[in-house]
Amino acid sequence: MNQFFIALLRSFKAYLILIALVIASFMLMSISEHESTQRLRSLALSTFSQVSGIFGYVNFISDMRSENEKLRRRNAELMLENNQLREFGLENRELRDMLAFEDTSSYDLIAAEVIAKSFLADQINFTINRGAADSVKPGMPVISQTGLVGIVYTTSDKYSIVRTYKNVNLKLIVKLLNSGTPGILKWNGTELVMQGIPKTLQIQKGERIVTSEVSSLIGINIPVGEVARILNPESGLFNDLLLTPLADLNSTDNIFVMRMIQSKKVDNYELNYLNTK
Amino acid sequence: MNNNKYLKYLLPVAYLIPLLFVQVVFVPFISIETIIPDLILILVVHTAVKHGQIPGTLFGFGAGLIFDLVTGNMLASSALAKTLAGFTAGYFSTNRIDINLGSYRFIFIIVLAAFINSSTFALVTNFDLNNNFLKLIFEQGITPALYTGFVSAIWVFTIPKKQGDWLK
């Protein structure tokens, strides 16, 4: 009997190993967001980024870096300011006061360099050279001089991983700037779309999309993209919009983390949205 | 003798580390939109064809897991994809490895394994019943596979081979 099993094991050894590894993969997937996994990820990220950071520096001309950084910072600040001015022009000031909107006239930006990019089929993540030691925290918005890049996903002491908007796991509440109509921003693997727009709404091509104040992850208006076209005008209860993103991830090397202080409530509860698929 | 046996299995691991850096630091510069070649997969397939199905499967799992850890992907998503790719590539492992490693056949194996790798990864990380699966597989399975195959073709046709080396 034993010999039979041994012979069976030998015959199907490769298949058994495959099944064991597939099961192990699914088990590991289920603990992907577990605290101990995050610690392990943080350790791996820290070690890996130290070396990849050295490689990353090869890509920059060191003398021009600081000047570039200043200009990009100024650009990013102007982009945010410009966006805010648009907002002011469209929204009723009195209503804003009544709603006790926070004065967001200045933002604290942490300049960072992208030292590694992970391009996979339906998710692009960046590794940046700023981490917990620079007061970068998970959930902080990441922008370039043109618009939203993504959200800090996890941090180690000196490095962080950014989930970009081209990541199927990142969903954000955004709104049409002109009408204020909210929708859900989602990367469906190939296109950036805004879902849940009422059929009756008149939408102009090129209308700007910004993150919404009601988002638990990004509570201010950051430009994300522009409407390219309506995806399903003749079917379904809602329209989906195809967006042209403002920030080009392929050419993005310098980014800014917005040092936004998360409320205790956000830290404790709402960031769970970031950590679930 | 025994040391040599283990050493040959450790060699792909030694290649893996620098290749990981190249994959995440330099390969994005040659991306077409969001499509990039998967150099780690080429190493997994090479290992599977050269050393057999079981080493290829195990190496695929390990390489994918490390890749997931350092890039912030869902843990074990790449590991699963590369395990299946390594297992599939292992079917092409024969005693005459020169047939499969030094010729256009290697490109075919790469494209096949890359297709399985990309499709599995896309299905695992982007599973949504509202998605058009054919479109998903075409856009996220076939195109990266062809790009990876193209890069492997450069490798196959530009690296000079000494006659008989593979036959030893």
Short mmCIF file of C-alpha atoms in Angstrom, two decimals:
data_model
loop_
_atom_site.label_atom_id
_atom_site.label_comp_id
_atom_site.label_asym_id
_atom_site.label_seq_id
_atom_site.Cartn_x
_atom_site.Cartn_y
_atom_site.Cartn_z
CA MET A 1 0.00 0.00 0.00
CA ASN A 2 2.80 2.35 1.03
CA GLN A 3 4.68 1.57 -2.12
CA PHE A 4 1.60 2.33 -4.13
CA PHE A 5 1.36 5.78 -2.54
CA ILE A 6 5.06 6.40 -3.01
CA ALA A 7 4.75 5.44 -6.67
CA LEU A 8 1.72 7.67 -6.98
CA LEU A 9 3.57 10.58 -5.36
CA ARG A 10 6.50 10.10 -7.70
CA SER A 11 4.28 9.97 -10.75
CA PHE A 12 2.38 13.11 -9.89
CA LYS A 13 5.11 14.97 -7.99
CA ALA A 14 5.05 17.99 -10.32
CA TYR A 15 1.26 18.25 -10.17
CA LEU A 16 1.22 17.96 -6.38
CA ILE A 17 3.84 20.69 -6.06
CA LEU A 18 1.83 22.87 -8.42
CA ILE A 19 -1.38 22.34 -6.42
CA ALA A 20 0.46 23.05 -3.15
CA LEU A 21 1.92 26.29 -4.54
CA VAL A 22 -1.43 27.41 -5.96
CA ILE A 23 -3.09 26.82 -2.60
CA ALA A 24 -0.20 28.63 -0.86
CA SER A 25 -0.64 31.56 -3.27
CA PHE A 26 -4.34 31.90 -2.48
CA MET A 27 -3.63 31.67 1.24
CA LEU A 28 -0.99 34.39 0.96
CA MET A 29 -3.41 36.55 -1.08
CA SER A 30 -5.91 36.35 1.75
CA ILE A 31 -3.38 37.82 4.19
CA SER A 32 -2.06 40.39 1.72
CA GLU A 33 -3.29 43.34 3.79
CA HIS A 34 -2.51 41.79 7.18
CA GLU A 35 -0.37 43.84 9.54
CA SER A 36 2.44 41.27 9.67
CA THR A 37 2.50 41.15 5.86
CA GLN A 38 2.74 44.94 5.74
CA ARG A 39 5.72 44.79 8.11
CA LEU A 40 7.41 42.21 5.90
CA ARG A 41 6.61 44.30 2.83
CA SER A 42 8.02 47.36 4.53
CA LEU A 43 11.26 45.52 5.33
CA ALA A 44 11.57 44.18 1.77
CA LEU A 45 10.79 47.59 0.33
CA SER A 46 13.37 49.28 2.51
CA THR A 47 16.15 46.86 1.54
CA PHE A 48 15.25 46.81 -2.14
CA SER A 49 14.79 50.57 -2.45
CA GLN A 50 18.18 51.37 -0.98
CA VAL A 51 19.85 49.62 -3.87
CA SER A 52 17.37 50.62 -6.56
CA GLY A 53 17.71 54.21 -5.35
CA ILE A 54 21.37 54.12 -6.34
CA PHE A 55 20.38 52.88 -9.80
CA GLY A 56 17.69 55.49 -9.94
CA TYR A 57 20.17 58.30 -9.48
CA VAL A 58 21.85 57.32 -12.72
CA ASN A 59 18.77 58.63 -14.46
CA PHE A 60 19.13 62.15 -13.24
CA ILE A 61 21.64 64.85 -13.92
CA SER A 62 22.58 65.75 -10.41
CA ASP A 63 23.33 69.43 -11.04
CA MET A 64 19.94 70.09 -12.53
CA ARG A 65 18.03 68.16 -9.95
CA SER A 66 17.56 70.83 -7.33
CA GLU A 67 16.58 73.46 -9.87
CA ASN A 68 14.17 71.07 -11.52
CA GLU A 69 12.70 70.18 -8.18
CA LYS A 70 12.09 73.85 -7.35
CA LEU A 71 10.40 74.46 -10.68
CA ARG A 72 8.28 71.36 -10.42
CA ARG A 73 7.29 72.25 -6.89
CA ARG A 74 6.26 75.69 -8.06
CA ASN A 75 4.35 74.13 -10.95
CA ALA A 76 2.53 71.77 -8.61
CA GLU A 77 1.66 74.60 -6.26
CA LEU A 78 0.40 76.71 -9.17
CA MET A 79 -1.61 73.77 -10.49
CA LEU A 80 -3.33 73.37 -7.14
CA GLU A 81 -3.84 77.11 -6.83
CA ASN A 82 -5.20 77.33 -10.36
CA ASN A 83 -7.57 74.51 -9.66
CA GLN A 84 -8.73 76.18 -6.52
CA LEU A 85 -9.38 79.40 -8.41
CA ARG A 86 -11.54 77.53 -10.90
CA GLU A 87 -13.40 76.10 -7.98
CA PHE A 88 -13.90 79.53 -6.47
CA GLY A 89 -15.32 80.79 -9.73
CA LEU A 90 -17.88 78.00 -9.86
CA GLU A 91 -18.92 77.62 -6.27
CA ASN A 92 -20.85 79.96 -4.15
CA ARG A 93 -18.59 81.46 -1.53
CA GLU A 94 -21.33 81.88 0.97
CA LEU A 95 -22.24 78.21 0.66
CA ARG A 96 -18.64 77.24 1.25
CA ASP A 97 -18.59 79.33 4.43
CA MET A 98 -21.82 77.77 5.57
CA LEU A 99 -20.39 74.33 5.05
CA ALA A 100 -17.32 75.46 7.00
CA PHE A 101 -14.88 74.32 4.36
CA GLU A 102 -11.35 74.29 5.56
CA ASP A 103 -9.10 77.02 4.18
CA THR A 104 -6.91 75.14 1.77
CA SER A 105 -5.00 78.02 0.30
CA SER A 106 -1.61 76.46 1.01
CA TYR A 107 -0.48 72.87 1.00
CA ASP A 108 2.57 71.31 2.51
CA LEU A 109 4.30 69.38 -0.26
CA ILE A 110 7.02 66.80 0.22
CA ALA A 111 9.17 66.54 -2.90
CA ALA A 112 10.10 62.99 -3.86
CA GLU A 113 11.69 61.10 -6.70
CA VAL A 114 10.31 57.98 -8.26
CA ILE A 115 13.11 55.46 -7.90
CA ALA A 116 11.28 52.43 -9.26
CA LYS A 117 8.15 51.75 -11.23
CA SER A 118 6.24 48.51 -11.18
CA PHE A 119 4.32 48.15 -14.43
CA LEU A 120 1.98 45.22 -14.41
CA ALA A 121 -1.04 44.40 -16.50
CA ASP A 122 -3.58 46.31 -14.50
CA GLN A 123 -1.64 48.09 -11.83
CA ILE A 124 1.20 50.56 -11.79
CA ASN A 125 2.92 51.26 -8.50
CA PHE A 126 5.76 53.68 -7.83
CA THR A 127 8.47 53.41 -5.22
CA ILE A 128 9.52 56.86 -3.98
CA ASN A 129 12.48 57.99 -1.91
CA ARG A 130 10.49 59.45 0.96
CA GLY A 131 9.10 57.46 3.86
CA ALA A 132 7.86 57.54 7.41
CA ALA A 133 10.97 59.47 8.49
CA ASP A 134 9.81 62.32 6.21
CA SER A 135 6.35 62.09 7.80
CA VAL A 136 4.86 60.34 4.78
CA LYS A 137 1.89 58.23 5.84
CA PRO A 138 -0.36 55.75 4.03
CA GLY A 139 -3.33 57.52 2.48
CA MET A 140 -1.56 60.79 1.64
CA PRO A 141 -2.32 62.04 -1.89
CA VAL A 142 0.53 62.10 -4.40
CA ILE A 143 0.56 64.67 -7.19
CA SER A 144 2.77 65.77 -10.06
CA GLN A 145 2.82 69.26 -11.54
CA THR A 146 -0.10 68.29 -13.77
CA GLY A 147 -2.48 66.41 -11.51
CA LEU A 148 -3.18 63.48 -9.25
CA VAL A 149 -0.75 60.57 -9.43
CA GLY A 150 -2.11 58.34 -6.68
CA ILE A 151 -2.06 57.60 -3.00
CA VAL A 152 0.66 56.42 -0.63
CA TYR A 153 -0.03 52.75 -0.01
CA THR A 154 2.68 51.65 2.38
CA THR A 155 5.80 53.17 3.89
CA SER A 156 9.11 52.08 5.30
CA ASP A 157 11.47 54.41 7.11
CA LYS A 158 12.90 56.05 3.99
CA TYR A 159 10.74 54.78 1.15
CA SER A 160 7.10 54.45 0.21
CA ILE A 161 5.01 52.65 -2.35
CA VAL A 162 2.47 54.74 -4.22
CA ARG A 163 -0.65 53.22 -5.73
CA THR A 164 -1.16 55.22 -8.87
CA TYR A 165 -4.52 55.95 -10.46
CA LYS A 166 -3.69 53.15 -12.92
CA ASN A 167 -4.30 50.52 -10.27
CA VAL A 168 -7.47 48.44 -10.19
CA ASN A 169 -7.36 48.47 -6.40
CA LEU A 170 -7.59 52.24 -6.12
CA LYS A 171 -11.08 53.73 -6.34
CA LEU A 172 -11.75 57.36 -5.52
CA ILE A 173 -14.78 59.60 -5.32
CA VAL A 174 -14.36 62.35 -7.88
CA LYS A 175 -16.68 64.96 -9.34
CA LEU A 176 -17.31 66.87 -12.53
CA LEU A 177 -15.98 70.34 -11.88
CA ASN A 178 -18.77 72.26 -13.62
CA SER A 179 -21.79 70.45 -12.24
CA GLY A 180 -20.27 69.00 -9.07
CA THR A 181 -21.80 65.62 -9.93
CA PRO A 182 -19.92 62.89 -8.07
CA GLY A 183 -18.84 59.56 -9.47
CA ILE A 184 -16.32 56.82 -8.83
CA LEU A 185 -12.92 56.98 -10.45
CA LYS A 186 -11.65 53.57 -11.42
CA TRP A 187 -8.90 52.06 -13.55
CA ASN A 188 -10.52 49.10 -15.25
CA GLY A 189 -7.24 47.61 -16.39
CA THR A 190 -7.06 49.45 -19.68
CA GLU A 191 -8.93 52.73 -19.27
CA LEU A 192 -9.49 55.38 -16.65
CA VAL A 193 -13.24 55.71 -16.15
CA MET A 194 -15.65 57.65 -13.99
CA GLN A 195 -18.70 55.58 -13.11
CA GLY A 196 -22.19 56.40 -11.91
CA ILE A 197 -23.06 59.57 -13.84
CA PRO A 198 -26.81 60.17 -14.30
CA LYS A 199 -28.02 59.70 -17.87
CA THR A 200 -29.77 63.05 -17.84
CA LEU A 201 -26.64 65.06 -17.16
CA GLN A 202 -25.25 67.17 -19.99
CA ILE A 203 -21.52 66.56 -20.19
CA GLN A 204 -19.06 68.53 -22.26
CA LYS A 205 -16.03 66.88 -23.79
CA GLY A 206 -12.95 68.20 -22.04
CA GLU A 207 -14.77 68.95 -18.79
CA ARG A 208 -12.41 68.68 -15.87
CA ILE A 209 -12.64 65.98 -13.22
CA VAL A 210 -11.33 66.65 -9.71
CA THR A 211 -11.25 64.64 -6.52
CA SER A 212 -14.25 65.29 -4.33
CA GLU A 213 -14.43 66.76 -0.84
CA VAL A 214 -16.61 63.86 0.20
CA SER A 215 -13.84 61.34 -0.51
CA SER A 216 -12.56 59.69 2.63
CA LEU A 217 -9.12 59.36 1.08
CA ILE A 218 -8.58 62.75 -0.58
CA GLY A 219 -10.68 65.47 0.94
CA ILE A 220 -9.64 68.32 -1.35
CA ASN A 221 -10.02 69.09 -5.04
CA ILE A 222 -7.07 67.78 -7.02
CA PRO A 223 -7.40 67.68 -10.81
CA VAL A 224 -7.43 64.14 -12.15
CA GLY A 225 -8.35 64.29 -15.82
CA GLU A 226 -10.70 65.47 -18.50
CA VAL A 227 -13.74 63.86 -20.09
CA ALA A 228 -12.79 62.17 -23.36
CA ARG A 229 -16.15 60.56 -24.18
CA ILE A 230 -19.19 58.80 -22.78
CA LEU A 231 -18.66 55.05 -22.81
CA ASN A 232 -22.21 53.65 -22.70
CA PRO A 233 -24.70 56.31 -23.83
CA GLU A 234 -27.35 53.79 -24.90
CA SER A 235 -27.31 51.21 -22.13
CA GLY A 236 -27.52 50.92 -18.35
CA LEU A 237 -28.93 53.25 -15.74
CA PHE A 238 -25.82 55.39 -15.45
CA ASN A 239 -23.20 56.70 -17.79
CA ASP A 240 -19.55 55.85 -17.53
CA LEU A 241 -17.09 58.47 -18.70
CA LEU A 242 -13.77 57.74 -20.32
CA LEU A 243 -11.17 60.12 -18.91
CA THR A 244 -7.90 61.44 -20.23
CA PRO A 245 -5.63 61.63 -17.17
CA LEU A 246 -3.68 64.82 -16.65
CA ALA A 247 -0.60 63.22 -15.13
CA ASP A 248 1.42 61.05 -17.52
CA LEU A 249 2.78 58.20 -15.43
CA ASN A 250 5.33 57.13 -18.05
CA SER A 251 7.21 60.41 -17.86
CA THR A 252 6.64 61.14 -14.18
CA ASP A 253 9.91 61.05 -12.26
CA ASN A 254 9.37 63.76 -9.67
CA ILE A 255 6.27 63.85 -7.56
CA PHE A 256 4.96 65.53 -4.42
CA VAL A 257 3.33 63.95 -1.44
CA MET A 258 0.72 66.22 0.09
CA ARG A 259 1.27 66.25 3.83
CA MET A 260 -2.36 66.22 4.79
CA ILE A 261 -3.08 65.49 8.41
CA GLN A 262 -5.56 62.69 8.52
CA SER A 263 -8.20 62.85 11.18
CA LYS A 264 -8.28 60.16 13.82
CA LYS A 265 -11.49 58.88 12.31
CA VAL A 266 -9.87 58.61 8.90
CA ASP A 267 -6.84 56.87 10.37
CA ASN A 268 -8.93 54.38 12.24
CA TYR A 269 -11.80 53.61 9.96
CA GLU A 270 -11.97 55.21 6.59
CA LEU A 271 -8.49 54.25 5.46
CA ASN A 272 -9.78 50.71 5.53
CA TYR A 273 -11.10 51.49 2.07
CA LEU A 274 -7.52 51.85 0.92
CA ASN A 275 -6.61 48.50 2.37
CA THR A 276 -9.40 46.52 0.82
CA LYS A 277 -9.52 45.41 -2.75
CA MET B 1 29.57 16.58 -7.47
CA ASN B 2 26.69 17.24 -5.13
CA ASN B 3 27.81 20.85 -4.68
CA ASN B 4 27.69 21.39 -8.43
CA LYS B 5 24.19 19.95 -8.51
CA TYR B 6 22.94 22.50 -5.99
CA LEU B 7 25.01 25.28 -7.48
CA LYS B 8 23.22 25.01 -10.81
CA TYR B 9 19.91 25.52 -9.03
CA LEU B 10 21.28 28.52 -7.14
CA LEU B 11 22.50 30.23 -10.27
CA PRO B 12 19.03 31.48 -11.36
CA VAL B 13 18.57 32.91 -7.85
CA ALA B 14 21.81 34.85 -8.28
CA TYR B 15 20.54 36.21 -11.61
CA LEU B 16 17.17 37.07 -10.12
CA ILE B 17 18.32 39.85 -7.79
CA PRO B 18 19.99 42.12 -10.39
CA LEU B 19 17.21 41.32 -12.84
CA LEU B 20 14.64 42.56 -10.32
CA PHE B 21 16.40 45.93 -10.18
CA VAL B 22 16.56 46.12 -13.96
CA GLN B 23 12.88 45.22 -14.18
CA VAL B 24 11.65 47.95 -11.84
CA VAL B 25 14.23 50.68 -12.52
CA PHE B 26 15.11 50.49 -16.21
CA VAL B 27 12.47 48.45 -18.03
CA PRO B 28 9.73 51.09 -17.48
CA PHE B 29 11.74 53.33 -19.81
CA ILE B 30 10.92 51.02 -22.71
CA SER B 31 7.23 50.73 -21.88
CA ILE B 32 4.66 51.09 -24.63
CA GLU B 33 1.78 52.77 -22.83
CA THR B 34 1.61 50.50 -19.78
CA ILE B 35 2.98 47.40 -21.46
CA ILE B 36 6.45 46.25 -20.55
CA PRO B 37 8.44 43.08 -21.15
CA ASP B 38 8.77 40.74 -18.19
CA LEU B 39 12.45 39.88 -17.80
CA ILE B 40 11.84 37.85 -14.67
CA LEU B 41 9.49 35.62 -16.61
CA ILE B 42 12.20 35.01 -19.20
CA LEU B 43 14.47 33.82 -16.37
CA VAL B 44 11.70 31.61 -14.96
CA VAL B 45 11.08 30.03 -18.38
CA HIS B 46 14.81 29.57 -18.96
CA THR B 47 15.12 27.83 -15.59
CA ALA B 48 12.11 25.61 -16.28
CA VAL B 49 13.34 24.59 -19.72
CA LYS B 50 16.90 24.04 -18.56
CA HIS B 51 16.35 22.38 -15.18
CA GLY B 52 12.88 20.87 -15.46
CA GLN B 53 9.30 21.40 -14.47
CA ILE B 54 9.62 21.21 -10.67
CA PRO B 55 12.57 23.63 -10.36
CA GLY B 56 10.82 25.94 -12.84
CA THR B 57 7.57 25.89 -10.88
CA LEU B 58 9.30 26.46 -7.53
CA PHE B 59 11.51 29.20 -8.94
CA GLY B 60 8.49 30.90 -10.52
CA PHE B 61 6.73 30.94 -7.17
CA GLY B 62 9.75 32.32 -5.31
CA ALA B 63 10.60 34.95 -7.91
CA GLY B 64 6.97 36.10 -8.11
CA LEU B 65 6.68 36.33 -4.35
CA ILE B 66 9.79 38.49 -4.04
CA PHE B 67 8.52 40.67 -6.88
CA ASP B 68 5.17 41.11 -5.10
CA LEU B 69 6.88 42.05 -1.85
CA VAL B 70 9.09 44.76 -3.30
CA THR B 71 6.58 46.33 -5.67
CA GLY B 72 3.48 46.55 -3.49
CA ASN B 73 1.34 44.20 -5.59
CA MET B 74 -1.25 42.02 -3.98
CA LEU B 75 0.84 39.41 -2.18
CA ALA B 76 1.31 36.19 -4.19
CA SER B 77 -0.51 37.46 -7.29
CA SER B 78 2.67 37.43 -9.39
CA ALA B 79 3.78 34.30 -7.52
CA LEU B 80 0.68 32.42 -8.70
CA ALA B 81 1.05 33.72 -12.26
CA LYS B 82 4.73 32.80 -12.48
CA THR B 83 4.16 29.41 -10.83
CA LEU B 84 1.74 28.49 -13.61
CA ALA B 85 4.07 29.96 -16.25
CA GLY B 86 7.05 27.98 -14.86
CA PHE B 87 4.98 24.81 -14.75
CA THR B 88 3.86 25.25 -18.36
CA ALA B 89 7.37 26.04 -19.56
CA GLY B 90 8.58 22.92 -17.78
CA TYR B 91 6.75 20.78 -20.33
CA PHE B 92 9.36 21.89 -22.87
CA SER B 93 12.25 20.64 -20.78
CA THR B 94 14.01 17.79 -22.52
CA ASN B 95 17.50 16.30 -22.53
CA ARG B 96 18.18 18.16 -25.75
CA ILE B 97 17.81 21.61 -24.23
CA ASP B 98 19.66 23.15 -27.18
CA ILE B 99 16.54 22.56 -29.25
CA ASN B 100 14.39 24.68 -26.99
CA LEU B 101 16.80 27.24 -25.61
CA GLY B 102 18.81 28.37 -28.58
CA SER B 103 16.17 28.65 -31.26
CA TYR B 104 12.92 30.29 -32.23
CA ARG B 105 11.19 27.62 -30.09
CA PHE B 106 12.36 29.48 -27.01
CA ILE B 107 10.48 32.55 -28.23
CA PHE B 108 7.35 30.47 -28.66
CA ILE B 109 7.70 29.05 -25.13
CA ILE B 110 8.25 32.55 -23.77
CA VAL B 111 5.16 33.92 -25.53
CA LEU B 112 3.04 31.01 -24.29
CA ALA B 113 4.30 31.28 -20.71
CA ALA B 114 4.03 35.08 -20.76
CA PHE B 115 0.45 34.82 -21.96
CA ILE B 116 -0.40 32.46 -19.10
CA ASN B 117 1.48 34.70 -16.66
CA SER B 118 -0.19 37.97 -17.75
CA SER B 119 -3.68 36.48 -18.09
CA THR B 120 -3.54 34.81 -14.69
CA PHE B 121 -2.27 37.99 -13.07
CA ALA B 122 -4.97 40.11 -14.75
CA LEU B 123 -7.74 37.68 -13.79
CA VAL B 124 -6.58 37.44 -10.17
CA THR B 125 -6.07 41.15 -9.58
CA ASN B 126 -8.89 42.47 -11.75
CA PHE B 127 -11.60 39.90 -11.18
CA ASP B 128 -14.93 41.58 -11.86
CA LEU B 129 -17.94 39.94 -13.46
CA ASN B 130 -18.71 43.22 -15.22
CA ASN B 131 -15.45 43.00 -17.15
CA ASN B 132 -15.25 41.76 -20.69
CA PHE B 133 -12.94 38.81 -20.17
CA LEU B 134 -12.00 38.40 -23.82
CA LYS B 135 -10.98 42.04 -23.97
CA LEU B 136 -9.14 41.71 -20.67
CA ILE B 137 -7.21 38.68 -21.85
CA PHE B 138 -6.42 40.26 -25.20
CA GLU B 139 -5.24 43.57 -23.79
CA GLN B 140 -3.53 42.33 -20.66
CA GLY B 141 -2.57 38.83 -21.71
CA ILE B 142 -1.55 38.88 -25.34
CA THR B 143 0.10 42.27 -25.73
CA PRO B 144 2.57 41.92 -22.81
CA ALA B 145 3.26 38.35 -23.97
CA LEU B 146 4.17 39.53 -27.46
CA TYR B 147 6.42 42.27 -26.08
CA THR B 148 8.17 39.80 -23.77
CA GLY B 149 8.53 37.43 -26.73
CA PHE B 150 10.06 40.21 -28.80
CA VAL B 151 12.64 40.95 -26.11
CA SER B 152 13.46 37.25 -25.78
CA ALA B 153 13.90 37.13 -29.58
CA ILE B 154 16.58 39.81 -29.31
CA TRP B 155 18.27 37.71 -26.65
CA VAL B 156 18.04 34.50 -28.68
CA PHE B 157 19.28 35.95 -31.94
CA THR B 158 21.99 38.30 -30.67
CA ILE B 159 23.80 36.19 -28.09
CA PRO B 160 26.38 34.09 -29.91
CA LYS B 161 26.19 30.41 -29.16
CA LYS B 162 29.15 28.09 -29.13
CA GLN B 163 28.35 25.00 -31.15
CA GLY B 164 27.80 22.09 -28.86
CA ASP B 165 27.77 23.99 -25.60
CA TRP B 166 24.20 23.05 -24.86
CA LEU B 167 24.86 19.41 -25.68
CA LYS B 168 27.38 18.86 -22.95
#
